[in-house]
Tab-separated table of C-alpha atoms in Angstrom:
chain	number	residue	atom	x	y	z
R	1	UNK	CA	96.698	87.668	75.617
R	2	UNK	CA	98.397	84.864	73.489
R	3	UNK	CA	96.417	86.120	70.218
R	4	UNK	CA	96.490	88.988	70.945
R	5	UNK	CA	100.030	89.224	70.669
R	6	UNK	CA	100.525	87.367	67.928
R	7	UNK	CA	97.675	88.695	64.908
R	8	UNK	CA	94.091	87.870	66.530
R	9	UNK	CA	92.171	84.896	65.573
R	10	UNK	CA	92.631	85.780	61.935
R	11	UNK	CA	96.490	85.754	62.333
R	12	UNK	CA	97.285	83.668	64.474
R	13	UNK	CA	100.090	81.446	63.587
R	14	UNK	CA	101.099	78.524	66.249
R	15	UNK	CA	104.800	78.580	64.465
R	16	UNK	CA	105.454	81.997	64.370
R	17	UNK	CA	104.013	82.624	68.296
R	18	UNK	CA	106.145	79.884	69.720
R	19	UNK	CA	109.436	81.669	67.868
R	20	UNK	CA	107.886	85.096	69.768
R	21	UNK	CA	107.883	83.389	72.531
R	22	UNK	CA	111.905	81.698	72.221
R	23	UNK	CA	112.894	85.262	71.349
R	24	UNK	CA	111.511	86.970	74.362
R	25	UNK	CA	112.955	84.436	76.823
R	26	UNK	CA	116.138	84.614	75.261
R	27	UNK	CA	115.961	88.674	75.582
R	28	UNK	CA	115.076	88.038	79.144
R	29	UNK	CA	117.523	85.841	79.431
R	30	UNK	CA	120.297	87.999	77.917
R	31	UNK	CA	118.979	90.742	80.312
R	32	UNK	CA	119.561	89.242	83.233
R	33	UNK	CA	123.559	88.603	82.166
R	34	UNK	CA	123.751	92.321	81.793
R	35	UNK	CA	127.243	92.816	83.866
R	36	UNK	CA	128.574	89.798	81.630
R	37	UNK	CA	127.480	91.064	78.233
R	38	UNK	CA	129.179	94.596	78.679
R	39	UNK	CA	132.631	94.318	79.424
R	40	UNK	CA	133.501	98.190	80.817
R	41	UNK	CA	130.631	96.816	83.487
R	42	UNK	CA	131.768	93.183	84.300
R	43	UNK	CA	135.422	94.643	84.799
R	44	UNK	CA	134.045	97.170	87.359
R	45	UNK	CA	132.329	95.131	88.915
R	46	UNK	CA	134.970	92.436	89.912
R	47	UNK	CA	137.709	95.374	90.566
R	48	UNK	CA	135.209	96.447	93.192
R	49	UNK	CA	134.287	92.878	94.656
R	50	UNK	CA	137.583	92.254	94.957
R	51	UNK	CA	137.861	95.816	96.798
R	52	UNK	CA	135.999	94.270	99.592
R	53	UNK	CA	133.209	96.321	98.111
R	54	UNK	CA	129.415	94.336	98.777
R	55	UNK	CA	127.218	94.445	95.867
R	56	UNK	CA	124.820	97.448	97.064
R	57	UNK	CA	127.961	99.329	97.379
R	58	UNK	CA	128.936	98.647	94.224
R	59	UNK	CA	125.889	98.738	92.222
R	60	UNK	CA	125.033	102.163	94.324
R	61	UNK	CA	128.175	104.081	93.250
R	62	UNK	CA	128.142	103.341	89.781
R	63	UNK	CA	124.665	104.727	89.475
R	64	UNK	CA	126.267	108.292	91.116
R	65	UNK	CA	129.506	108.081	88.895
R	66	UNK	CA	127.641	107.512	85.865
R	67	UNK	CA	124.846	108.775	85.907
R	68	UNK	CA	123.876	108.894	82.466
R	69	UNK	CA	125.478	106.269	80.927
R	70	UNK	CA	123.013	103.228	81.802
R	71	UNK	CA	124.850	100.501	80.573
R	72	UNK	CA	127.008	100.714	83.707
R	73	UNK	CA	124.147	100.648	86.070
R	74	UNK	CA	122.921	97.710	87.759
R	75	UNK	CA	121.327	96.207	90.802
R	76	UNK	CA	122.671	94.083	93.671
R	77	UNK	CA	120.720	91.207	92.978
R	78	UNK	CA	122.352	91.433	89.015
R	79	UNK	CA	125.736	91.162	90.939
R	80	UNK	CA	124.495	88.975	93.186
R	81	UNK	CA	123.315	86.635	89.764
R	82	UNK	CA	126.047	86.913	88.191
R	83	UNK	CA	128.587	86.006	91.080
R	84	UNK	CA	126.383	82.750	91.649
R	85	UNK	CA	125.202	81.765	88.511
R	86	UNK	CA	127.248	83.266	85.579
R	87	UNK	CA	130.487	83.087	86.495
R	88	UNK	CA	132.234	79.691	86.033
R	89	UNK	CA	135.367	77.930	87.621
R	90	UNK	CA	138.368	80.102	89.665
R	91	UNK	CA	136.648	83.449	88.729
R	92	UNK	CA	133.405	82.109	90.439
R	93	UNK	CA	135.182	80.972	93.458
R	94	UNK	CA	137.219	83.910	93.991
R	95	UNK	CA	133.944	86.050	93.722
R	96	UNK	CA	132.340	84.502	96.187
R	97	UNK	CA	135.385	84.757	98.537
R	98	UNK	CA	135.666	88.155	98.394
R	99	UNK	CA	131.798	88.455	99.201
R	100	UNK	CA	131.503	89.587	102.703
R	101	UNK	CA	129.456	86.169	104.183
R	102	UNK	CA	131.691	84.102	101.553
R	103	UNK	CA	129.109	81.504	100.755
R	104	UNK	CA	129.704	79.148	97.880
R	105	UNK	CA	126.136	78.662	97.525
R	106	UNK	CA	123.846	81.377	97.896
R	107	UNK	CA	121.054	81.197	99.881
R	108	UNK	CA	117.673	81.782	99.664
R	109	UNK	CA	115.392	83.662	101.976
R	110	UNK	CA	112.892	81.374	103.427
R	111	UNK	CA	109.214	82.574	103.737
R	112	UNK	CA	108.410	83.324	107.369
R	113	UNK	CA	104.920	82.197	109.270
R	114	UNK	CA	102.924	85.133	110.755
R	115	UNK	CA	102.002	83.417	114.076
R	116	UNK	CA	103.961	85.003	116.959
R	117	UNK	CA	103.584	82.399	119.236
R	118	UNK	CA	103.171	84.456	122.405
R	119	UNK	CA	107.300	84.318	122.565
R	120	UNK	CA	107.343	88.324	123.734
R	121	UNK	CA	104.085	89.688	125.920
R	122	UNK	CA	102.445	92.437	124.635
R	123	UNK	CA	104.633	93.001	121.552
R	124	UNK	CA	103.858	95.245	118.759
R	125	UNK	CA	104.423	93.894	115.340
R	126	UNK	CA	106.101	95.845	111.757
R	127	UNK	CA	102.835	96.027	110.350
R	128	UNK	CA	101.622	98.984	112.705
R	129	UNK	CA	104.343	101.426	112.690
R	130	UNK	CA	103.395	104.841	111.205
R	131	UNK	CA	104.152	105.764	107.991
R	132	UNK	CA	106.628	108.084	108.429
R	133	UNK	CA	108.675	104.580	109.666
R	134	UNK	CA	108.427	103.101	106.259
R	135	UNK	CA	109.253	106.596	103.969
R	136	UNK	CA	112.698	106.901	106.480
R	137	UNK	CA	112.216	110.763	105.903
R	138	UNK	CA	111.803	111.021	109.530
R	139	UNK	CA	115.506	110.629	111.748
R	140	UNK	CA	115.359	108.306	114.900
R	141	UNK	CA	114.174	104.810	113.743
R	142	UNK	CA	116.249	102.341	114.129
R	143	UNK	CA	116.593	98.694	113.014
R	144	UNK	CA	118.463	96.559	116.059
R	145	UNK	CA	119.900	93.164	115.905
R	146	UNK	CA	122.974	91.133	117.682
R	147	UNK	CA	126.167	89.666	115.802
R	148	UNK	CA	126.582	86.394	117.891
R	149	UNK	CA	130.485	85.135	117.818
R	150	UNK	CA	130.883	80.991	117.112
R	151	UNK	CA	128.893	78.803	119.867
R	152	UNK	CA	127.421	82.285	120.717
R	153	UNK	CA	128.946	82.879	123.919
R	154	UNK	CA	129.202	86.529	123.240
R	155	UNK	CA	127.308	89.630	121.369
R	156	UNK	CA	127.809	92.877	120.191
R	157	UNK	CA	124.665	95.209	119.672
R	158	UNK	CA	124.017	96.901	116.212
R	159	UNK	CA	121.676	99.926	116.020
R	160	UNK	CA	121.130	101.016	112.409
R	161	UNK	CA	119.179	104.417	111.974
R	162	UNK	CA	116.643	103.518	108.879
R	163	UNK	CA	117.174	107.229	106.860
R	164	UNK	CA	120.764	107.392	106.983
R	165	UNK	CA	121.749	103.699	107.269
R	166	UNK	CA	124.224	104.660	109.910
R	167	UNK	CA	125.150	101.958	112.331
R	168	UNK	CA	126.285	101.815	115.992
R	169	UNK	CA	127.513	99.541	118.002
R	170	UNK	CA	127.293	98.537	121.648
R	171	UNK	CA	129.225	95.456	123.735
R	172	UNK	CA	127.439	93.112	125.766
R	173	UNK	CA	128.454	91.897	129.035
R	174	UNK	CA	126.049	88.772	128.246
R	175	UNK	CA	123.412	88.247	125.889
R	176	UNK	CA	120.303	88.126	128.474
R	177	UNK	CA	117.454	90.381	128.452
R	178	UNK	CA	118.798	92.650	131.163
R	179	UNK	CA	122.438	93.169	129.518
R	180	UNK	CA	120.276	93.964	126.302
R	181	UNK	CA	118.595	96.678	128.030
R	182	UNK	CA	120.705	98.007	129.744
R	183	UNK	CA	123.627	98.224	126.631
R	184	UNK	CA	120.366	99.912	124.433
R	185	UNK	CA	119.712	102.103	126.789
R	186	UNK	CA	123.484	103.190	126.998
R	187	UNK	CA	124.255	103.853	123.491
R	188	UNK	CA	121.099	105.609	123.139
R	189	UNK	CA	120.209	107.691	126.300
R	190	UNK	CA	122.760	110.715	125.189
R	191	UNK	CA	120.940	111.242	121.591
R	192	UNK	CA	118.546	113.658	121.897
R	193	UNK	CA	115.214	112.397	122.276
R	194	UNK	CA	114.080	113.760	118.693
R	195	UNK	CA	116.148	111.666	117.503
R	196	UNK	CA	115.085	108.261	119.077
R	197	UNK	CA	111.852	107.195	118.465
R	198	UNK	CA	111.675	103.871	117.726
R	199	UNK	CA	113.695	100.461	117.641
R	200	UNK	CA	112.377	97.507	115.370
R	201	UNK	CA	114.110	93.938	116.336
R	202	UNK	CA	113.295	90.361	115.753
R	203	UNK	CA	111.113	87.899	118.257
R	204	UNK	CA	114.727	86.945	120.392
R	205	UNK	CA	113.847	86.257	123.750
R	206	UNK	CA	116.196	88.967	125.140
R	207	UNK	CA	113.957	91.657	123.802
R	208	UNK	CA	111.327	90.301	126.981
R	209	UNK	CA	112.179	93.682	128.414
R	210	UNK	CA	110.839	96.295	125.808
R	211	UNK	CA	108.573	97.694	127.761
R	212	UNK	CA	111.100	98.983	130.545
R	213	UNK	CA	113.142	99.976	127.119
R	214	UNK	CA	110.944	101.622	125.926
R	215	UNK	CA	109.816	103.516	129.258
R	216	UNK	CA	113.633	104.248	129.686
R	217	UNK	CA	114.041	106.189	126.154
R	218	UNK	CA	110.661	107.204	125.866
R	219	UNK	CA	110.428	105.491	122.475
R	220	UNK	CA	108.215	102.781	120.616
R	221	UNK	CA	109.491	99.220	120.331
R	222	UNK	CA	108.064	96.848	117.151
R	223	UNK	CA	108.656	93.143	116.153
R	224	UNK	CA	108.961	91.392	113.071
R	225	UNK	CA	107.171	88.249	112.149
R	226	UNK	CA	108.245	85.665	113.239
R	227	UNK	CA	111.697	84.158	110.897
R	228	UNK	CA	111.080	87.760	108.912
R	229	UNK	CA	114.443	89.268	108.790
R	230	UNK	CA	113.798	91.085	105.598
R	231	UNK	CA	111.286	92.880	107.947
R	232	UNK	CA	114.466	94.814	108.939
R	233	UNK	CA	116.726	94.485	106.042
R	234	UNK	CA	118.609	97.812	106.635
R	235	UNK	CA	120.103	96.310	109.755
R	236	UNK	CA	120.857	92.657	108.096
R	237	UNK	CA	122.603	94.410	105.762
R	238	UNK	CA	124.743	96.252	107.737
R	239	UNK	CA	125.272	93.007	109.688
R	240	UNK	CA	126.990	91.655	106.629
R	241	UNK	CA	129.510	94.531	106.265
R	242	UNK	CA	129.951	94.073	110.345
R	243	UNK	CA	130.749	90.966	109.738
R	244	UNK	CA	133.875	91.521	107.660
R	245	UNK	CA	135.516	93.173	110.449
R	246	UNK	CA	134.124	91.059	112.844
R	247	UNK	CA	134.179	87.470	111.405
R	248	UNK	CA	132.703	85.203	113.570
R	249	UNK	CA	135.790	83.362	114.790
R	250	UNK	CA	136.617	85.805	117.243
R	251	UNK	CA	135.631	85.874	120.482
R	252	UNK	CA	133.730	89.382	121.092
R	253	UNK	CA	133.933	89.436	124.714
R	254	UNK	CA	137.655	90.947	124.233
R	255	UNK	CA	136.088	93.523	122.776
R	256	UNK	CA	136.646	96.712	124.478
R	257	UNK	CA	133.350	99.699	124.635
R	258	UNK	CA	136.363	101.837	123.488
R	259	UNK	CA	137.016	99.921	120.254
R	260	UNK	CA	133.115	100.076	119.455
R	261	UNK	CA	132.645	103.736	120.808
R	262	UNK	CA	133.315	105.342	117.360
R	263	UNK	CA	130.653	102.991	115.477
């Protein structure tokens, strides 16, 4: 590939490849700086941070406002970059603040192991849900997850339905497997039953009761791997914009099922 690129045996040149070579990691470079190298793009982009916008809200409307003017498109992870590691000084701190988990730092994902353990009897893991899961062009699967307040002594519920990325909410009298069922099985039993079919969650021990869930609703239940939460990255996201109204400070056993009934 090397000579190839640069003339064949006949042409090579070890001077001229290794300038190739500078150019196209500076080009690389310069590409991933996109939102700071077009200035109608970087301005956007911090008006709508500072909004209380997240990055896949921002990077998502631009796309449908302009269309066909590429240089203002970009991708969360861009904004993501360029909060973290292209902006310098005040600017970078004030970005970060008005990010909706407000880290300084940001953090990476950490590879999860496949072993379940045995945590959960008889679960049923990501990997063997149908298709139509996957494409979301099928209503009624749902990604689930709790929002724990500080020292989790209380939860709220968040159902987020994978097509439409819709999210409800349920309270939680406690966070044991029985109050999880039970608050499921209330925010879900009046949907008609087209329109529940399945719940993904993580390995949390108060998911013991799927099967009775599952019974109940007359749906499927599936689990990520184990410290997977990209497995159900709809719902982490979501958790994220929850969070800004919910910051974890307050305690969420004052919270009412008529303040979460709307969501």
């Amino acid at each position: 590939m090397e000579l190839k690129r640069n003339g064949g045996r006949a042409g090579y040149c070890a001077t001229r490849a290794h300038a190739v070579a500078l150019s196209l990691r500076g080009a690389s470079q310069r590409s991933r700086c996109d939102i700071a190298a077009c200035p109608p793009l970087r301005d956007e982009v911090q008006a709508r941070l500072r909004r209380g916008w997240s990055p896949e809200e921002v990077a998502g409307t631009l796309k449908l406002e302009h269309p066909q003017l590429t240089s203002m498109h970009t991708s969360h992870e861009s904004i993501y970059r360029y909060v973290y590691a292209v902006a310098v000084g005040e600017l970078k701190r004030e970005l970060a603040n008005c990010l909706r988990r407000s880290h300084r730092v940001r953090k990476s994902r950490r590879r999860g192991v496949t072993a379940t353990q045995g945590k959960i009897p008889d679960m049923v893991l990501v990997d063997e849900r149908p298709a139509e899961v996957e494409s979301r062009l099928i209503a009624g699967h749902y990604e689930v997850d709790l929002i724990l307040d500080e020292g989790n002594r209380s939860a709220v519920g968040v159902l987020v339905e994978r097509p439409t990325r819709y999210p409800m909410l349920c309270r939680l009298e406690q966070k044991d497997a029985t109050s999880v069922r039970e608050a499921f099985t209330r925010r879900l039993v009046d949907i008609p039953s087209q329109l529940r079919l399945s719940l993904t969650y993580d390995q949390g021990k108060e998911m013991t009761q799927h099967k009775t869930l599952a019974a109940d609703l007359g749906l499927k239940v599936f689990f990520c791997q184990s410290h997977s939460p990209w497995e159900r990255g709809t719902c982490e996201s979501q958790n994220g914009r929850i969070r800004h109204y919910l910051p974890k400070g307050n305690d969420l056993s004052l919270i009412s099922y008529q303040q979460l009934a709307p969501y």
